[in-house]
Amino acid sequence: QVQLVESGGGLVQAGGSLRLSCAASGTTFRINAMGWYRQAPGKQRELVASISSAGSTNYADSVKGRFTISRDNAKNTVYLQMTSLKPEDTAVYYCNAKRPTIPGYNYWGQGTQVTVSS
């Protein structure tokens, strides 16, 4: 059973930084495409950043230049370094694991709250 456990959320002032972590188990982590999504109240869940098994990254326009996704395959962990945080970054952040070649291989963590105060 694949499990994804996020940590690192919290309350931070605008302009501050946080680093989210997502530890994976029950999966061959290195071959997964990993992603961070977020969902604000009343809004749809949206992709924040993703990283392929080869290390290629992709970012939402709203976070480019401020957020960095990375992975440590030895630790089965994916990170999201968030800097220059804005109140509009406030949301529940979810970790996701996919395998593009296996439809239905799509797992989510429980989410971690990030709140940015102005």
PDB file of C-alpha atoms in Angstrom:
ATOM      1  CA  GLN A   1       0.000   0.000   0.000  1.00  0.00           C
ATOM      2  CA  VAL A   2       1.426   3.345  -1.056  1.00  0.00           C
ATOM      3  CA  GLN A   3       1.527   5.923   1.709  1.00  0.00           C
ATOM      4  CA  LEU A   4       2.476   9.567   1.360  1.00  0.00           C
ATOM      5  CA  VAL A   5       2.970  11.626   4.512  1.00  0.00           C
ATOM      6  CA  GLU A   6       3.399  15.383   4.261  1.00  0.00           C
ATOM      7  CA  SER A   7       4.968  17.607   6.871  1.00  0.00           C
ATOM      8  CA  GLY A   8       6.322  21.109   7.211  1.00  0.00           C
ATOM      9  CA  GLY A   9       3.196  23.218   6.894  1.00  0.00           C
ATOM     10  CA  GLY A  10       2.350  26.015   9.264  1.00  0.00           C
ATOM     11  CA  LEU A  11       1.703  29.702   9.718  1.00  0.00           C
ATOM     12  CA  VAL A  12       4.157  32.180   8.242  1.00  0.00           C
ATOM     13  CA  GLN A  13       4.148  35.889   7.502  1.00  0.00           C
ATOM     14  CA  ALA A  14       4.103  37.179   3.963  1.00  0.00           C
ATOM     15  CA  GLY A  15       7.601  37.151   2.532  1.00  0.00           C
ATOM     16  CA  GLY A  16       8.608  34.186   4.656  1.00  0.00           C
ATOM     17  CA  SER A  17       9.648  30.672   3.723  1.00  0.00           C
ATOM     18  CA  LEU A  18       8.587  27.120   4.434  1.00  0.00           C
ATOM     19  CA  ARG A  19       9.800  23.725   3.284  1.00  0.00           C
ATOM     20  CA  LEU A  20       7.314  20.940   2.823  1.00  0.00           C
ATOM     21  CA  SER A  21       8.362  17.308   2.857  1.00  0.00           C
ATOM     22  CA  CYS A  22       6.552  14.220   1.622  1.00  0.00           C
ATOM     23  CA  ALA A  23       7.823  10.824   2.702  1.00  0.00           C
ATOM     24  CA  ALA A  24       6.713   7.879   0.589  1.00  0.00           C
ATOM     25  CA  SER A  25       6.479   4.219   1.519  1.00  0.00           C
ATOM     26  CA  GLY A  26       5.123   1.093  -0.102  1.00  0.00           C
ATOM     27  CA  THR A  27       6.352   2.147  -3.527  1.00  0.00           C
ATOM     28  CA  THR A  28       9.458   2.142  -5.698  1.00  0.00           C
ATOM     29  CA  PHE A  29       9.860   5.844  -5.170  1.00  0.00           C
ATOM     30  CA  ARG A  30      12.547   6.534  -7.751  1.00  0.00           C
ATOM     31  CA  ILE A  31      10.311   5.625 -10.693  1.00  0.00           C
ATOM     32  CA  ASN A  32       7.381   7.744  -9.568  1.00  0.00           C
ATOM     33  CA  ALA A  33       6.513  11.138 -10.931  1.00  0.00           C
ATOM     34  CA  MET A  34       5.885  13.264  -7.836  1.00  0.00           C
ATOM     35  CA  GLY A  35       3.907  16.422  -7.484  1.00  0.00           C
ATOM     36  CA  TRP A  36       2.656  19.021  -5.070  1.00  0.00           C
ATOM     37  CA  TYR A  37      -0.892  20.306  -5.409  1.00  0.00           C
ATOM     38  CA  ARG A  38      -2.833  22.801  -3.342  1.00  0.00           C
ATOM     39  CA  GLN A  39      -6.439  23.558  -2.626  1.00  0.00           C
ATOM     40  CA  ALA A  40      -7.677  26.804  -1.160  1.00  0.00           C
ATOM     41  CA  PRO A  41     -11.160  27.124   0.369  1.00  0.00           C
ATOM     42  CA  GLY A  42     -13.798  27.280  -2.330  1.00  0.00           C
ATOM     43  CA  LYS A  43     -11.312  26.578  -5.101  1.00  0.00           C
ATOM     44  CA  GLN A  44     -10.331  23.548  -7.136  1.00  0.00           C
ATOM     45  CA  ARG A  45      -7.185  21.621  -6.409  1.00  0.00           C
ATOM     46  CA  GLU A  46      -4.360  22.871  -8.626  1.00  0.00           C
ATOM     47  CA  LEU A  47      -0.910  21.682  -9.560  1.00  0.00           C
ATOM     48  CA  VAL A  48       1.850  23.669  -7.889  1.00  0.00           C
ATOM     49  CA  ALA A  49       4.937  21.775  -9.048  1.00  0.00           C
ATOM     50  CA  SER A  50       5.934  18.371 -10.334  1.00  0.00           C
ATOM     51  CA  ILE A  51       9.127  16.416 -10.817  1.00  0.00           C
ATOM     52  CA  SER A  52       9.559  13.419 -13.058  1.00  0.00           C
ATOM     53  CA  SER A  53      11.509  10.281 -12.269  1.00  0.00           C
ATOM     54  CA  ALA A  54      14.320  11.760 -14.382  1.00  0.00           C
ATOM     55  CA  GLY A  55      14.276  14.998 -12.410  1.00  0.00           C
ATOM     56  CA  SER A  56      12.504  17.253 -14.892  1.00  0.00           C
ATOM     57  CA  THR A  57      10.459  19.908 -13.143  1.00  0.00           C
ATOM     58  CA  ASN A  58       7.339  21.864 -13.938  1.00  0.00           C
ATOM     59  CA  TYR A  59       5.791  24.785 -12.056  1.00  0.00           C
ATOM     60  CA  ALA A  60       2.579  26.717 -12.032  1.00  0.00           C
ATOM     61  CA  ASP A  61       3.104  30.237 -13.334  1.00  0.00           C
ATOM     62  CA  SER A  62       2.018  31.657  -9.983  1.00  0.00           C
ATOM     63  CA  VAL A  63       4.938  30.062  -8.138  1.00  0.00           C
ATOM     64  CA  LYS A  64       7.743  30.201 -10.718  1.00  0.00           C
ATOM     65  CA  GLY A  65      10.844  31.765  -9.246  1.00  0.00           C
ATOM     66  CA  ARG A  66       9.557  31.366  -5.685  1.00  0.00           C
ATOM     67  CA  PHE A  67       9.057  27.625  -5.193  1.00  0.00           C
ATOM     68  CA  THR A  68      11.470  24.771  -5.856  1.00  0.00           C
ATOM     69  CA  ILE A  69      10.573  21.091  -5.997  1.00  0.00           C
ATOM     70  CA  SER A  70      13.246  18.474  -5.433  1.00  0.00           C
ATOM     71  CA  ARG A  71      13.511  14.805  -4.622  1.00  0.00           C
ATOM     72  CA  ASP A  72      15.848  12.574  -2.672  1.00  0.00           C
ATOM     73  CA  ASN A  73      15.421   9.047  -3.975  1.00  0.00           C
ATOM     74  CA  ALA A  74      17.646   7.628  -1.233  1.00  0.00           C
ATOM     75  CA  LYS A  75      15.204   8.991   1.363  1.00  0.00           C
ATOM     76  CA  ASN A  76      12.028   8.348  -0.632  1.00  0.00           C
ATOM     77  CA  THR A  77      11.154  11.982  -0.092  1.00  0.00           C
ATOM     78  CA  VAL A  78      10.047  14.897  -2.221  1.00  0.00           C
ATOM     79  CA  TYR A  79      10.375  18.488  -1.052  1.00  0.00           C
ATOM     80  CA  LEU A  80       8.796  21.806  -1.852  1.00  0.00           C
ATOM     81  CA  GLN A  81      10.874  24.816  -0.843  1.00  0.00           C
ATOM     82  CA  MET A  82       8.626  27.860  -0.754  1.00  0.00           C
ATOM     83  CA  THR A  83      10.051  31.372  -0.520  1.00  0.00           C
ATOM     84  CA  SER A  84       8.597  34.877  -0.804  1.00  0.00           C
ATOM     85  CA  LEU A  85       5.280  33.483   0.340  1.00  0.00           C
ATOM     86  CA  LYS A  86       2.131  35.467  -0.343  1.00  0.00           C
ATOM     87  CA  PRO A  87      -1.289  35.353   1.341  1.00  0.00           C
ATOM     88  CA  GLU A  88      -2.666  33.833  -1.865  1.00  0.00           C
ATOM     89  CA  ASP A  89      -0.413  30.819  -1.299  1.00  0.00           C
ATOM     90  CA  THR A  90      -2.605  29.899   1.672  1.00  0.00           C
ATOM     91  CA  ALA A  91      -4.044  26.433   1.042  1.00  0.00           C
ATOM     92  CA  VAL A  92      -3.853  22.792   1.977  1.00  0.00           C
ATOM     93  CA  TYR A  93      -0.892  21.318   0.137  1.00  0.00           C
ATOM     94  CA  TYR A  94      -1.059  17.723  -1.045  1.00  0.00           C
ATOM     95  CA  CYS A  95       1.662  15.369  -2.198  1.00  0.00           C
ATOM     96  CA  ASN A  96       0.938  13.155  -5.189  1.00  0.00           C
ATOM     97  CA  ALA A  97       2.579  10.117  -6.746  1.00  0.00           C
ATOM     98  CA  LYS A  98       1.901   8.982 -10.286  1.00  0.00           C
ATOM     99  CA  ARG A  99       3.290   6.623 -12.883  1.00  0.00           C
ATOM    100  CA  PRO A 100       2.406   8.020 -16.284  1.00  0.00           C
ATOM    101  CA  THR A 101       2.578   4.577 -17.904  1.00  0.00           C
ATOM    102  CA  ILE A 102       0.176   3.011 -15.406  1.00  0.00           C
ATOM    103  CA  PRO A 103      -3.310   4.516 -15.537  1.00  0.00           C
ATOM    104  CA  GLY A 104      -4.813   4.568 -12.086  1.00  0.00           C
ATOM    105  CA  TYR A 105      -1.464   4.695 -10.289  1.00  0.00           C
ATOM    106  CA  ASN A 106      -2.332   7.914  -8.540  1.00  0.00           C
ATOM    107  CA  TYR A 107      -1.866   8.373  -4.794  1.00  0.00           C
ATOM    108  CA  TRP A 108      -2.384  11.319  -2.453  1.00  0.00           C
ATOM    109  CA  GLY A 109      -1.166  12.321   0.947  1.00  0.00           C
ATOM    110  CA  GLN A 110      -3.449  13.645   3.652  1.00  0.00           C
ATOM    111  CA  GLY A 111      -2.411  17.261   3.101  1.00  0.00           C
ATOM    112  CA  THR A 112      -0.676  19.882   5.189  1.00  0.00           C
ATOM    113  CA  GLN A 113      -2.009  23.374   5.866  1.00  0.00           C
ATOM    114  CA  VAL A 114       0.003  26.399   4.821  1.00  0.00           C
ATOM    115  CA  THR A 115      -1.264  29.753   6.030  1.00  0.00           C
ATOM    116  CA  VAL A 116       0.411  32.995   4.986  1.00  0.00           C
ATOM    117  CA  SER A 117      -0.589  36.079   6.944  1.00  0.00           C
ATOM    118  CA  SER A 118      -0.387  39.569   5.494  1.00  0.00           C
TER     119      SER A 118
END
